[in-house]
Amino acid sequence: ALLACGALLGAEVKLGKPLTLTQATPIREISSHPAQYSGKTVLVRGKVTEVCEMMGCWMKLVDGEQSLRVKVNDGDIVFPKTAIGKTALAEGKLMEIKLTREQAIARARHEAEEQKRPFRAESIKSGLTIYQIQGTGAVVSE
C-alpha cells in the first residue's frame, strides 16, 4: 500500500477534457503576439503560481517572466490548491477581454480579496485589455 501511495505522489493529475494538442506554444510567444492567437485553441506549459482560493476556477501559469491565467466556468474544472509550485499543461481558447476602468477596479478588488492582498483603487488609472485561456483541460505534474 505504501508503494502505491508513493507512486501516486509523482503521478499526473488530469483535469477536464483530454488535451488534443501536442505542441505547447510558449507563454512569451502568446504574450508578445496575443492578437495572432486570440480566439484560437492553444496549449501552454508553465509553473502554477496561483490558484483561485474560492472555487478553484482559475490558475496562473508562469514561464520565465511571462504569465497567463487559465479560467474555467465554475464547477467545470476545480484546479487544486496543491497544484501551486507544480508544472501544468493547459489547453483552451485564448480570449481577449476588454475592461473599462470600473470593471478593471472590480476585477482587481475581487482578486485582492481572494488572495488576501491589499488593494488600492486609485492605482488603476484606466481600462485594460487582458488575455486569458478559457480552459477545457489541464494536466498537472511534479
CSV table of C-alpha atoms in Angstrom, one decimal:
chain,number,residue,atom,x,y,z
A,1,ALA,CA,0.0,0.0,0.0
A,2,LEU,CA,2.9,2.4,0.8
A,3,LEU,CA,4.4,1.8,-2.6
A,4,ALA,CA,1.1,2.6,-4.3
A,5,CYS,CA,0.8,5.8,-2.3
A,6,GLY,CA,4.4,6.8,-3.3
A,7,ALA,CA,3.6,6.1,-7.0
A,8,LEU,CA,0.6,8.3,-6.8
A,9,LEU,CA,2.5,11.3,-5.4
A,10,GLY,CA,4.5,11.5,-8.6
A,11,ALA,CA,1.6,10.9,-10.9
A,12,GLU,CA,0.0,13.4,-13.3
A,13,VAL,CA,-3.4,14.8,-12.4
A,14,LYS,CA,-5.6,15.1,-15.4
A,15,LEU,CA,-8.4,17.7,-15.2
A,16,GLY,CA,-11.3,18.4,-17.5
A,17,LYS,CA,-11.3,17.2,-21.1
A,18,PRO,CA,-8.3,15.3,-22.5
A,19,LEU,CA,-5.7,17.5,-24.2
A,20,THR,CA,-6.0,17.5,-28.0
A,21,LEU,CA,-2.9,19.5,-29.0
A,22,THR,CA,0.6,18.0,-28.7
A,23,GLN,CA,2.7,21.1,-29.2
A,24,ALA,CA,2.8,23.7,-26.5
A,25,THR,CA,3.0,27.4,-27.5
A,26,PRO,CA,5.4,29.3,-25.2
A,27,ILE,CA,3.6,31.8,-23.0
A,28,ARG,CA,6.1,34.5,-24.0
A,29,GLU,CA,5.0,34.0,-27.7
A,30,ILE,CA,1.4,34.4,-26.8
A,31,SER,CA,2.1,37.4,-24.7
A,32,SER,CA,4.2,39.0,-27.5
A,33,HIS,CA,1.5,38.4,-30.2
A,34,PRO,CA,-1.8,37.9,-28.5
A,35,ALA,CA,-4.0,39.1,-31.4
A,36,GLN,CA,-2.4,36.3,-33.5
A,37,TYR,CA,-3.7,33.7,-31.0
A,38,SER,CA,-7.0,35.3,-29.9
A,39,GLY,CA,-9.9,33.0,-30.5
A,40,LYS,CA,-7.7,30.0,-31.2
A,41,THR,CA,-7.2,26.9,-29.1
A,42,VAL,CA,-3.7,26.8,-27.6
A,43,LEU,CA,-1.7,24.5,-25.3
A,44,VAL,CA,0.6,26.2,-22.8
A,45,ARG,CA,3.1,24.9,-20.2
A,46,GLY,CA,4.1,26.7,-17.1
A,47,LYS,CA,4.6,26.7,-13.3
A,48,VAL,CA,1.4,27.1,-11.3
A,49,THR,CA,2.0,30.1,-9.1
A,50,GLU,CA,-1.6,30.9,-8.0
A,51,VAL,CA,-5.0,29.1,-7.9
A,52,CYS,CA,-8.4,30.6,-7.1
A,53,GLU,CA,-8.9,30.4,-3.4
A,54,MET,CA,-12.7,30.4,-3.6
A,55,MET,CA,-13.7,27.9,-6.3
A,56,GLY,CA,-10.5,26.7,-8.0
A,57,CYS,CA,-11.9,28.2,-11.2
A,58,TRP,CA,-8.6,29.6,-12.4
A,59,MET,CA,-4.8,29.1,-12.1
A,60,LYS,CA,-1.9,31.3,-13.1
A,61,LEU,CA,0.8,29.8,-15.2
A,62,VAL,CA,4.3,31.4,-15.3
A,63,ASP,CA,7.1,30.7,-17.8
A,64,GLY,CA,10.1,32.9,-17.2
A,65,GLU,CA,8.9,36.5,-17.0
A,66,GLN,CA,5.6,35.9,-18.6
A,67,SER,CA,2.3,34.6,-17.1
A,68,LEU,CA,-1.1,33.7,-18.3
A,69,ARG,CA,-4.3,32.9,-16.5
A,70,VAL,CA,-6.3,29.8,-17.3
A,71,LYS,CA,-10.0,30.3,-16.3
A,72,VAL,CA,-12.8,27.8,-16.4
A,73,ASN,CA,-16.5,28.1,-15.7
A,74,ASP,CA,-17.2,27.4,-12.0
A,75,GLY,CA,-17.5,23.7,-11.5
A,76,ASP,CA,-16.3,22.6,-15.0
A,77,ILE,CA,-12.8,22.0,-13.5
A,78,VAL,CA,-11.6,22.7,-10.0
A,79,PHE,CA,-7.9,23.4,-10.0
A,80,PRO,CA,-6.5,22.1,-6.7
A,81,LYS,CA,-4.5,24.4,-4.5
A,82,THR,CA,-1.9,21.6,-4.3
A,83,ALA,CA,-1.0,22.4,-7.9
A,84,ILE,CA,0.9,25.6,-6.7
A,85,GLY,CA,4.6,25.1,-7.4
A,86,LYS,CA,4.0,22.3,-9.9
A,87,THR,CA,4.2,22.3,-13.7
A,88,ALA,CA,1.0,22.3,-15.7
A,89,LEU,CA,-0.1,21.9,-19.3
A,90,ALA,CA,-3.3,23.7,-20.0
A,91,GLU,CA,-5.5,23.8,-23.2
A,92,GLY,CA,-8.2,26.1,-24.2
A,93,LYS,CA,-9.2,29.1,-26.3
A,94,LEU,CA,-7.3,32.4,-25.9
A,95,MET,CA,-9.8,35.1,-25.1
A,96,GLU,CA,-9.4,38.8,-25.4
A,97,ILE,CA,-11.3,40.7,-22.6
A,98,LYS,CA,-11.7,44.5,-22.7
A,99,LEU,CA,-12.4,46.1,-19.4
A,100,THR,CA,-13.5,49.6,-18.6
A,101,ARG,CA,-11.7,51.3,-15.7
A,102,GLU,CA,-14.6,50.4,-13.4
A,103,GLN,CA,-14.5,46.8,-14.5
A,104,ALA,CA,-10.7,46.7,-14.0
A,105,ILE,CA,-11.1,48.1,-10.5
A,106,ALA,CA,-13.8,45.5,-9.6
A,107,ARG,CA,-11.7,42.7,-11.0
A,108,ALA,CA,-8.6,43.8,-9.1
A,109,ARG,CA,-10.6,44.3,-5.9
A,110,HIS,CA,-12.0,40.7,-6.2
A,111,GLU,CA,-8.6,39.2,-6.9
A,112,ALA,CA,-7.1,41.1,-3.9
A,113,GLU,CA,-9.9,39.8,-1.6
A,114,GLU,CA,-9.4,36.2,-2.9
A,115,GLN,CA,-5.6,36.3,-2.5
A,116,LYS,CA,-5.8,38.3,0.8
A,117,ARG,CA,-3.7,41.1,-0.6
A,118,PRO,CA,-4.1,44.9,-0.1
A,119,PHE,CA,-6.0,46.8,-2.8
A,120,ARG,CA,-5.9,50.5,-3.8
A,121,ALA,CA,-8.5,51.5,-6.5
A,122,GLU,CA,-6.6,54.7,-7.2
A,123,SER,CA,-3.7,52.6,-8.6
A,124,ILE,CA,-5.9,51.7,-11.6
A,125,LYS,CA,-5.9,54.7,-14.0
A,126,SER,CA,-7.7,53.3,-17.0
A,127,GLY,CA,-9.4,50.3,-18.6
A,128,LEU,CA,-7.3,47.5,-19.9
A,129,THR,CA,-7.3,44.5,-22.2
A,130,ILE,CA,-6.4,41.2,-20.8
A,131,TYR,CA,-5.9,37.8,-22.4
A,132,GLN,CA,-6.6,34.6,-20.7
A,133,ILE,CA,-7.3,31.0,-21.7
A,134,GLN,CA,-10.8,29.7,-21.4
A,135,GLY,CA,-9.6,26.3,-20.2
A,136,THR,CA,-11.0,23.0,-21.3
A,137,GLY,CA,-8.4,20.6,-19.9
A,138,ALA,CA,-5.2,20.5,-18.0
A,139,VAL,CA,-2.5,18.1,-16.7
A,140,VAL,CA,-0.6,18.9,-13.5
A,141,SER,CA,2.6,17.1,-12.8
A,142,GLU,CA,5.5,17.3,-10.3
